Amino acid sequence: MAGPIRIAVIGLGKIAHDQHLPAIAANPAFQLAATASTHGEGVGGLPRFATLDEMLASGVAVDAVALCTPPQVRYQLAAQAIAAGKHVFLEKPPGATLGEVAILDAQRQAAGVTLFASWHSRYAAGVGPARDWLAEREIRSASIVWREDVRVWHPGQAWIWEPGGLGVFDPGINALSIATYILPHPFFVERSVLSIPANRAAPIAADLSFRDVAGAAIRMDLDWRQTGPQSWDISVDTDRGTLRLEKGGTVLTLPGEAPRIAEDREYPELYARFAALIDAGTSDVDIAPMRLVADAFLCGDRRIVEAFSEP
């Protein structure tokens, strides 16, 4: 399209301030045009609205919206934006249910706009090279260990413990977005054990077993009760040695090589991808990571554990 893409950010929480706003400001393909949020202040004197309704009714010129709200309210906002002819960037996960994402995909096709279900961890520096290396290898097994302290990374986020908030799968789906991208064969849930605090609706930990269509076993260990060193690591055993992705995909170690370490450019790469999709008139709505999470809940053995509270 001619000129920069005029974009509005909907939901001004931590992720918007930490990642979306800086990435938009650094990309000349975009121009921040407005914000909408039920709390907080506006940005740089730009139009600020309490709701998407108010923004659309105001007539402010906007070509696209980035939805940074909790997933439980994202469908209605996305459907409203699509109906108004706006391109839509969905923060991960793309929705609270698979059904609503499928409906949004159909709606965007009818409206002729771009819909981008973003998976930021796929844009970590080591992920693309890992995918290329694994494409020519026989996968024997894989291990995913995603252990972090919820009090450090998600303080005061009550929505994350509610139905649709995913609990420990909020970070865990990042690992699955990487695994579904780098592993050469599709895989499915064989076993799921969900540890749910007595006073919460979503799990604080999960132990999962997957198997790919070629027979390789994949184990996943998710835990929000980790203190001390945090772990965001994937290892893949192959016929040519073991590949390791650490620190969420930013550090890649191939057999016989020194670790490759690169700076974080996940959100700048996401916005470059969004601009390219809009320019090409196409969309990217991959639900593979979300489908695995849904299956983990569907067949999960739910075990009640100690209640969780914050200071």
mmCIF file of N, CA and C in Angstrom, residues 45-156:
data_model
loop_
_atom_site.group_PDB
_atom_site.id
_atom_site.type_symbol
_atom_site.label_atom_id
_atom_site.label_comp_id
_atom_site.label_asym_id
_atom_site.label_seq_id
_atom_site.Cartn_x
_atom_site.Cartn_y
_atom_site.Cartn_z
ATOM 1 N N GLY A 45 0.933 11.817 22.627
ATOM 2 C CA GLY A 45 -0.062 12.777 22.182
ATOM 3 C C GLY A 45 -0.967 12.302 21.072
ATOM 4 N N LEU A 46 -0.858 11.028 20.684
ATOM 5 C CA LEU A 46 -1.730 10.474 19.648
ATOM 6 C C LEU A 46 -3.130 10.246 20.193
ATOM 7 N N PRO A 47 -4.134 10.137 19.310
ATOM 8 C CA PRO A 47 -5.496 9.866 19.797
ATOM 9 C C PRO A 47 -5.544 8.607 20.657
ATOM 10 N N ARG A 48 -6.198 8.716 21.776
ATOM 11 C CA ARG A 48 -6.310 7.596 22.714
ATOM 12 C C ARG A 48 -7.776 7.396 23.046
ATOM 13 N N PHE A 49 -8.246 6.148 22.953
ATOM 14 C CA PHE A 49 -9.651 5.833 23.176
ATOM 15 C C PHE A 49 -9.762 4.757 24.256
ATOM 16 N N ALA A 50 -10.913 4.711 24.886
ATOM 17 C CA ALA A 50 -11.132 3.689 25.911
ATOM 18 C C ALA A 50 -11.440 2.334 25.288
ATOM 19 N N THR A 51 -12.057 2.345 24.095
ATOM 20 C CA THR A 51 -12.465 1.097 23.449
ATOM 21 C C THR A 51 -12.224 1.166 21.943
ATOM 22 N N LEU A 52 -12.213 -0.003 21.325
ATOM 23 C CA LEU A 52 -12.141 -0.060 19.867
ATOM 24 C C LEU A 52 -13.380 0.573 19.249
ATOM 25 N N ASP A 53 -14.539 0.393 19.867
ATOM 26 C CA ASP A 53 -15.779 1.028 19.396
ATOM 27 C C ASP A 53 -15.585 2.532 19.235
ATOM 28 N N GLU A 54 -15.052 3.158 20.280
ATOM 29 C CA GLU A 54 -14.840 4.607 20.239
ATOM 30 C C GLU A 54 -13.874 4.988 19.128
ATOM 31 N N MET A 55 -12.833 4.201 18.969
ATOM 32 C CA MET A 55 -11.841 4.520 17.948
ATOM 33 C C MET A 55 -12.445 4.456 16.546
ATOM 34 N N LEU A 56 -13.194 3.382 16.265
ATOM 35 C CA LEU A 56 -13.790 3.235 14.943
ATOM 36 C C LEU A 56 -14.835 4.331 14.685
ATOM 37 N N ALA A 57 -15.579 4.700 15.713
ATOM 38 C CA ALA A 57 -16.608 5.734 15.552
ATOM 39 C C ALA A 57 -16.001 7.119 15.372
ATOM 40 N N SER A 58 -14.761 7.311 15.813
ATOM 41 C CA SER A 58 -14.147 8.641 15.766
ATOM 42 C C SER A 58 -13.769 9.070 14.356
ATOM 43 N N GLY A 59 -13.574 8.093 13.479
ATOM 44 C CA GLY A 59 -13.142 8.404 12.131
ATOM 45 C C GLY A 59 -11.645 8.578 11.980
ATOM 46 N N VAL A 60 -10.863 8.328 13.044
ATOM 47 C CA VAL A 60 -9.411 8.425 12.933
ATOM 48 C C VAL A 60 -8.930 7.435 11.870
ATOM 49 N N ALA A 61 -7.991 7.850 11.049
ATOM 50 C CA ALA A 61 -7.527 7.028 9.925
ATOM 51 C C ALA A 61 -6.624 5.905 10.425
ATOM 52 N N VAL A 62 -7.095 4.675 10.276
ATOM 53 C CA VAL A 62 -6.354 3.493 10.724
ATOM 54 C C VAL A 62 -6.499 2.412 9.665
ATOM 55 N N ASP A 63 -5.383 1.803 9.283
ATOM 56 C CA ASP A 63 -5.395 0.706 8.312
ATOM 57 C C ASP A 63 -5.344 -0.665 8.983
ATOM 58 N N ALA A 64 -4.740 -0.742 10.176
ATOM 59 C CA ALA A 64 -4.520 -2.027 10.831
ATOM 60 C C ALA A 64 -4.576 -1.855 12.336
ATOM 61 N N VAL A 65 -4.844 -2.957 13.035
ATOM 62 C CA VAL A 65 -4.821 -2.944 14.493
ATOM 63 C C VAL A 65 -3.977 -4.105 14.989
ATOM 64 N N ALA A 66 -3.288 -3.871 16.095
ATOM 65 C CA ALA A 66 -2.568 -4.926 16.805
ATOM 66 C C ALA A 66 -3.308 -5.171 18.110
ATOM 67 N N LEU A 67 -3.804 -6.394 18.292
ATOM 68 C CA LEU A 67 -4.609 -6.718 19.469
ATOM 69 C C LEU A 67 -3.721 -7.342 20.538
ATOM 70 N N CYS A 68 -3.498 -6.584 21.605
ATOM 71 C CA CYS A 68 -2.614 -7.003 22.692
ATOM 72 C C CYS A 68 -3.383 -7.253 23.978
ATOM 73 N N THR A 69 -4.658 -7.532 23.853
ATOM 74 C CA THR A 69 -5.521 -7.803 25.005
ATOM 75 C C THR A 69 -5.377 -9.252 25.444
ATOM 76 N N PRO A 70 -5.888 -9.622 26.625
ATOM 77 C CA PRO A 70 -5.980 -11.040 26.969
ATOM 78 C C PRO A 70 -6.792 -11.792 25.920
ATOM 79 N N PRO A 71 -6.505 -13.083 25.708
ATOM 80 C CA PRO A 71 -7.168 -13.823 24.627
ATOM 81 C C PRO A 71 -8.668 -13.980 24.807
ATOM 82 N N GLN A 72 -9.153 -13.919 26.055
ATOM 83 C CA GLN A 72 -10.579 -14.152 26.276
ATOM 84 C C GLN A 72 -11.474 -13.115 25.619
ATOM 85 N N VAL A 73 -10.955 -11.930 25.343
ATOM 86 C CA VAL A 73 -11.792 -10.873 24.744
ATOM 87 C C VAL A 73 -11.373 -10.558 23.307
ATOM 88 N N ARG A 74 -10.457 -11.320 22.758
ATOM 89 C CA ARG A 74 -9.854 -10.946 21.487
ATOM 90 C C ARG A 74 -10.768 -11.202 20.288
ATOM 91 N N TYR A 75 -11.613 -12.237 20.341
ATOM 92 C CA TYR A 75 -12.430 -12.555 19.175
ATOM 93 C C TYR A 75 -13.322 -11.387 18.764
ATOM 94 N N GLN A 76 -14.065 -10.841 19.712
ATOM 95 C CA GLN A 76 -15.003 -9.777 19.376
ATOM 96 C C GLN A 76 -14.285 -8.569 18.796
ATOM 97 N N LEU A 77 -13.125 -8.236 19.348
ATOM 98 C CA LEU A 77 -12.356 -7.103 18.840
ATOM 99 C C LEU A 77 -11.859 -7.376 17.423
ATOM 100 N N ALA A 78 -11.336 -8.593 17.209
ATOM 101 C CA ALA A 78 -10.824 -8.928 15.877
ATOM 102 C C ALA A 78 -11.942 -8.938 14.848
ATOM 103 N N ALA A 79 -13.089 -9.521 15.196
ATOM 104 C CA ALA A 79 -14.213 -9.577 14.263
ATOM 105 C C ALA A 79 -14.699 -8.175 13.926
ATOM 106 N N GLN A 80 -14.718 -7.298 14.904
ATOM 107 C CA GLN A 80 -15.155 -5.923 14.697
ATOM 108 C C GLN A 80 -14.182 -5.182 13.773
ATOM 109 N N ALA A 81 -12.888 -5.380 13.992
ATOM 110 C CA ALA A 81 -11.885 -4.720 13.161
ATOM 111 C C ALA A 81 -11.939 -5.233 11.725
ATOM 112 N N ILE A 82 -12.095 -6.548 11.561
ATOM 113 C CA ILE A 82 -12.180 -7.131 10.218
ATOM 114 C C ILE A 82 -13.402 -6.585 9.487
ATOM 115 N N ALA A 83 -14.533 -6.526 10.187
ATOM 116 C CA ALA A 83 -15.752 -6.000 9.569
ATOM 117 C C ALA A 83 -15.587 -4.548 9.135
ATOM 118 N N ALA A 84 -14.706 -3.818 9.834
ATOM 119 C CA ALA A 84 -14.446 -2.415 9.486
ATOM 120 C C ALA A 84 -13.363 -2.286 8.416
ATOM 121 N N GLY A 85 -12.878 -3.426 7.893
ATOM 122 C CA GLY A 85 -11.895 -3.391 6.821
ATOM 123 C C GLY A 85 -10.464 -3.182 7.273
ATOM 124 N N LYS A 86 -10.165 -3.500 8.537
ATOM 125 C CA LYS A 86 -8.817 -3.309 9.056
ATOM 126 C C LYS A 86 -8.026 -4.623 9.033
ATOM 127 N N HIS A 87 -6.742 -4.534 8.741
ATOM 128 C CA HIS A 87 -5.850 -5.674 8.882
ATOM 129 C C HIS A 87 -5.627 -5.920 10.377
ATOM 130 N N VAL A 88 -5.442 -7.190 10.763
ATOM 131 C CA VAL A 88 -5.405 -7.522 12.188
ATOM 132 C C VAL A 88 -4.174 -8.358 12.535
ATOM 133 N N PHE A 89 -3.435 -7.888 13.523
ATOM 134 C CA PHE A 89 -2.296 -8.593 14.116
ATOM 135 C C PHE A 89 -2.766 -9.130 15.462
ATOM 136 N N LEU A 90 -2.717 -10.458 15.643
ATOM 137 C CA LEU A 90 -3.152 -11.091 16.884
ATOM 138 C C LEU A 90 -1.936 -11.479 17.714
ATOM 139 N N GLU A 91 -1.805 -10.893 18.900
ATOM 140 C CA GLU A 91 -0.785 -11.373 19.835
ATOM 141 C C GLU A 91 -1.084 -12.834 20.161
ATOM 142 N N LYS A 92 -0.063 -13.588 20.519
ATOM 143 C CA LYS A 92 -0.297 -15.009 20.808
ATOM 144 C C LYS A 92 -0.914 -15.176 22.193
ATOM 145 N N PRO A 93 -1.738 -16.222 22.427
ATOM 146 C CA PRO A 93 -2.312 -17.092 21.416
ATOM 147 C C PRO A 93 -3.362 -16.321 20.622
ATOM 148 N N PRO A 94 -3.692 -16.753 19.406
ATOM 149 C CA PRO A 94 -4.575 -15.939 18.570
ATOM 150 C C PRO A 94 -6.001 -15.814 19.075
ATOM 151 N N GLY A 95 -6.396 -16.638 20.027
ATOM 152 C CA GLY A 95 -7.741 -16.552 20.583
ATOM 153 C C GLY A 95 -7.863 -17.427 21.808
ATOM 154 N N ALA A 96 -9.059 -17.489 22.351
ATOM 155 C CA ALA A 96 -9.310 -18.348 23.503
ATOM 156 C C ALA A 96 -9.706 -19.752 23.085
ATOM 157 N N THR A 97 -10.208 -19.910 21.861
ATOM 158 C CA THR A 97 -10.615 -21.222 21.369
ATOM 159 C C THR A 97 -10.219 -21.383 19.910
ATOM 160 N N LEU A 98 -10.107 -22.637 19.496
ATOM 161 C CA LEU A 98 -9.825 -22.921 18.092
ATOM 162 C C LEU A 98 -10.970 -22.481 17.192
ATOM 163 N N GLY A 99 -12.199 -22.655 17.671
ATOM 164 C CA GLY A 99 -13.369 -22.315 16.869
ATOM 165 C C GLY A 99 -13.411 -20.856 16.490
ATOM 166 N N GLU A 100 -13.104 -19.964 17.447
ATOM 167 C CA GLU A 100 -13.177 -18.548 17.115
ATOM 168 C C GLU A 100 -12.082 -18.139 16.137
ATOM 169 N N VAL A 101 -10.910 -18.769 16.221
ATOM 170 C CA VAL A 101 -9.846 -18.448 15.271
ATOM 171 C C VAL A 101 -10.238 -18.895 13.865
ATOM 172 N N ALA A 102 -10.871 -20.064 13.769
ATOM 173 C CA ALA A 102 -11.333 -20.540 12.456
ATOM 174 C C ALA A 102 -12.369 -19.586 11.867
ATOM 175 N N ILE A 103 -13.251 -19.066 12.698
ATOM 176 C CA ILE A 103 -14.263 -18.118 12.217
ATOM 177 C C ILE A 103 -13.609 -16.815 11.773
ATOM 178 N N LEU A 104 -12.633 -16.328 12.538
ATOM 179 C CA LEU A 104 -11.919 -15.115 12.136
ATOM 180 C C LEU A 104 -11.224 -15.309 10.794
ATOM 181 N N ASP A 105 -10.670 -16.501 10.583
ATOM 182 C CA ASP A 105 -9.993 -16.783 9.313
ATOM 183 C C ASP A 105 -10.983 -16.702 8.152
ATOM 184 N N ALA A 106 -12.173 -17.237 8.363
ATOM 185 C CA ALA A 106 -13.197 -17.164 7.313
ATOM 186 C C ALA A 106 -13.654 -15.720 7.100
ATOM 187 N N GLN A 107 -13.789 -14.980 8.190
ATOM 188 C CA GLN A 107 -14.230 -13.584 8.079
ATOM 189 C C GLN A 107 -13.210 -12.717 7.343
ATOM 190 N N ARG A 108 -11.937 -12.946 7.604
ATOM 191 C CA ARG A 108 -10.926 -12.123 6.932
ATOM 192 C C ARG A 108 -10.890 -12.435 5.438
ATOM 193 N N GLN A 109 -11.143 -13.706 5.073
ATOM 194 C CA GLN A 109 -11.187 -14.041 3.649
ATOM 195 C C GLN A 109 -12.326 -13.314 2.954
ATOM 196 N N ALA A 110 -13.490 -13.283 3.603
ATOM 197 C CA ALA A 110 -14.642 -12.605 3.019
ATOM 198 C C ALA A 110 -14.420 -11.096 2.926
ATOM 199 N N ALA A 111 -13.688 -10.538 3.902
ATOM 200 C CA ALA A 111 -13.477 -9.087 3.935
ATOM 201 C C ALA A 111 -12.285 -8.643 3.090
ATOM 202 N N GLY A 112 -11.421 -9.586 2.711
ATOM 203 C CA GLY A 112 -10.265 -9.238 1.901
ATOM 204 C C GLY A 112 -9.184 -8.492 2.658
ATOM 205 N N VAL A 113 -9.041 -8.792 3.960
ATOM 206 C CA VAL A 113 -7.998 -8.144 4.762
ATOM 207 C C VAL A 113 -7.002 -9.192 5.252
ATOM 208 N N THR A 114 -5.892 -8.726 5.793
ATOM 209 C CA THR A 114 -4.853 -9.612 6.312
ATOM 210 C C THR A 114 -5.101 -9.934 7.772
ATOM 211 N N LEU A 115 -4.947 -11.200 8.125
ATOM 212 C CA LEU A 115 -5.009 -11.656 9.511
ATOM 213 C C LEU A 115 -3.701 -12.368 9.812
ATOM 214 N N PHE A 116 -3.016 -11.957 10.874
ATOM 215 C CA PHE A 116 -1.722 -12.519 11.244
ATOM 216 C C PHE A 116 -1.799 -13.070 12.657
ATOM 217 N N ALA A 117 -1.791 -14.404 12.771
ATOM 218 C CA ALA A 117 -1.715 -15.063 14.075
ATOM 219 C C ALA A 117 -0.241 -15.197 14.423
ATOM 220 N N SER A 118 0.262 -14.306 15.236
ATOM 221 C CA SER A 118 1.708 -14.205 15.440
ATOM 222 C C SER A 118 2.198 -15.212 16.482
ATOM 223 N N TRP A 119 3.385 -15.746 16.228
ATOM 224 C CA TRP A 119 4.084 -16.636 17.181
ATOM 225 C C TRP A 119 5.504 -16.091 17.318
ATOM 226 N N HIS A 120 5.694 -15.211 18.297
ATOM 227 C CA HIS A 120 6.951 -14.462 18.344
ATOM 228 C C HIS A 120 8.176 -15.348 18.539
ATOM 229 N N SER A 121 8.038 -16.477 19.251
ATOM 230 C CA SER A 121 9.217 -17.303 19.515
ATOM 231 C C SER A 121 9.778 -17.937 18.249
ATOM 232 N N ARG A 122 8.965 -18.077 17.208
ATOM 233 C CA ARG A 122 9.482 -18.611 15.941
ATOM 234 C C ARG A 122 10.498 -17.671 15.297
ATOM 235 N N TYR A 123 10.528 -16.428 15.743
ATOM 236 C CA TYR A 123 11.434 -15.453 15.155
ATOM 237 C C TYR A 123 12.693 -15.257 15.996
ATOM 238 N N ALA A 124 12.871 -16.083 17.038
ATOM 239 C CA ALA A 124 14.139 -16.070 17.773
ATOM 240 C C ALA A 124 15.262 -16.481 16.822
ATOM 241 N N ALA A 125 16.445 -15.963 17.071
ATOM 242 C CA ALA A 125 17.536 -16.069 16.096
ATOM 243 C C ALA A 125 17.921 -17.499 15.741
ATOM 244 N N GLY A 126 17.832 -18.421 16.693
ATOM 245 C CA GLY A 126 18.280 -19.778 16.425
ATOM 246 C C GLY A 126 17.255 -20.675 15.771
ATOM 247 N N VAL A 127 16.017 -20.229 15.694
ATOM 248 C CA VAL A 127 14.934 -21.108 15.261
ATOM 249 C C VAL A 127 15.011 -21.452 13.776
ATOM 250 N N GLY A 128 15.204 -20.470 12.925
ATOM 251 C CA GLY A 128 15.289 -20.729 11.485
ATOM 252 C C GLY A 128 16.441 -21.661 11.128
ATOM 253 N N PRO A 129 17.663 -21.388 11.626
ATOM 254 C CA PRO A 129 18.765 -22.313 11.355
ATOM 255 C C PRO A 129 18.524 -23.714 11.919
ATOM 256 N N ALA A 130 17.861 -23.803 13.061
ATOM 257 C CA ALA A 130 17.551 -25.124 13.622
ATOM 258 C C ALA A 130 16.609 -25.892 12.699
ATOM 259 N N ARG A 131 15.614 -25.220 12.177
ATOM 260 C CA ARG A 131 14.672 -25.851 11.244
ATOM 261 C C ARG A 131 15.404 -26.376 10.005
ATOM 262 N N ASP A 132 16.299 -25.559 9.458
ATOM 263 C CA ASP A 132 17.036 -25.967 8.264
ATOM 264 C C ASP A 132 17.910 -27.198 8.547
ATOM 265 N N TRP A 133 18.581 -27.203 9.689
ATOM 266 C CA TRP A 133 19.475 -28.314 10.023
ATOM 267 C C TRP A 133 18.687 -29.600 10.252
ATOM 268 N N LEU A 134 17.547 -29.523 10.928
ATOM 269 C CA LEU A 134 16.754 -30.708 11.238
ATOM 270 C C LEU A 134 16.042 -31.278 10.014
ATOM 271 N N ALA A 135 15.848 -30.460 8.994
ATOM 272 C CA ALA A 135 15.118 -30.923 7.806
ATOM 273 C C ALA A 135 15.801 -32.106 7.139
ATOM 274 N N GLU A 136 17.106 -32.235 7.321
ATOM 275 C CA GLU A 136 17.863 -33.307 6.665
ATOM 276 C C GLU A 136 18.315 -34.384 7.650
ATOM 277 N N ARG A 137 17.695 -34.435 8.824
ATOM 278 C CA ARG A 137 18.099 -35.389 9.846
ATOM 279 C C ARG A 137 16.948 -36.335 10.211
ATOM 280 N N GLU A 138 17.312 -37.499 10.730
ATOM 281 C CA GLU A 138 16.332 -38.427 11.287
ATOM 282 C C GLU A 138 16.153 -38.088 12.761
ATOM 283 N N ILE A 139 14.930 -37.784 13.148
ATOM 284 C CA ILE A 139 14.654 -37.400 14.526
ATOM 285 C C ILE A 139 14.433 -38.660 15.369
ATOM 286 N N ARG A 140 15.182 -38.785 16.447
ATOM 287 C CA ARG A 140 15.040 -39.942 17.330
ATOM 288 C C ARG A 140 14.199 -39.626 18.566
ATOM 289 N N SER A 141 14.375 -38.454 19.134
ATOM 290 C CA SER A 141 13.560 -38.021 20.272
ATOM 291 C C SER A 141 13.786 -36.529 20.475
ATOM 292 N N ALA A 142 12.946 -35.939 21.288
ATOM 293 C CA ALA A 142 13.094 -34.517 21.603
ATOM 294 C C ALA A 142 12.610 -34.255 23.021
ATOM 295 N N SER A 143 13.158 -33.210 23.617
ATOM 296 C CA SER A 143 12.785 -32.826 24.977
ATOM 297 C C SER A 143 12.583 -31.321 25.030
ATOM 298 N N ILE A 144 11.504 -30.913 25.680
ATOM 299 C CA ILE A 144 11.187 -29.493 25.861
ATOM 300 C C ILE A 144 11.076 -29.229 27.358
ATOM 301 N N VAL A 145 11.891 -28.321 27.866
ATOM 302 C CA VAL A 145 11.846 -27.955 29.288
ATOM 303 C C VAL A 145 11.634 -26.450 29.366
ATOM 304 N N TRP A 146 10.464 -26.051 29.825
ATOM 305 C CA TRP A 146 10.072 -24.633 29.925
ATOM 306 C C TRP A 146 9.654 -24.406 31.370
ATOM 307 N N ARG A 147 10.590 -23.955 32.194
ATOM 308 C CA ARG A 147 10.341 -23.792 33.630
ATOM 309 C C ARG A 147 10.702 -22.363 34.033
ATOM 310 N N GLU A 148 9.744 -21.656 34.597
ATOM 311 C CA GLU A 148 9.974 -20.275 34.997
ATOM 312 C C GLU A 148 9.163 -19.936 36.234
ATOM 313 N N ASP A 149 9.461 -18.790 36.819
ATOM 314 C CA ASP A 149 8.793 -18.327 38.038
ATOM 315 C C ASP A 149 7.650 -17.387 37.647
ATOM 316 N N VAL A 150 6.421 -17.842 37.835
ATOM 317 C CA VAL A 150 5.263 -17.046 37.422
ATOM 318 C C VAL A 150 5.198 -15.721 38.158
ATOM 319 N N ARG A 151 5.716 -15.674 39.380
ATOM 320 C CA ARG A 151 5.674 -14.425 40.142
ATOM 321 C C ARG A 151 6.581 -13.361 39.537
ATOM 322 N N VAL A 152 7.613 -13.798 38.831
ATOM 323 C CA VAL A 152 8.535 -12.867 38.176
ATOM 324 C C VAL A 152 7.997 -12.399 36.833
ATOM 325 N N TRP A 153 7.454 -13.335 36.053
ATOM 326 C CA TRP A 153 7.103 -13.053 34.660
ATOM 327 C C TRP A 153 5.646 -12.652 34.442
ATOM 328 N N HIS A 154 4.765 -12.997 35.373
ATOM 329 C CA HIS A 154 3.344 -12.678 35.183
ATOM 330 C C HIS A 154 2.714 -12.142 36.473
ATOM 331 N N PRO A 155 3.333 -11.180 37.119
ATOM 332 C CA PRO A 155 2.782 -10.692 38.391
ATOM 333 C C PRO A 155 1.444 -9.988 38.202
ATOM 334 N N GLY A 156 0.479 -10.338 39.034
ATOM 335 C CA GLY A 156 -0.804 -9.646 39.039
ATOM 336 C C GLY A 156 -1.675 -9.872 37.830
#
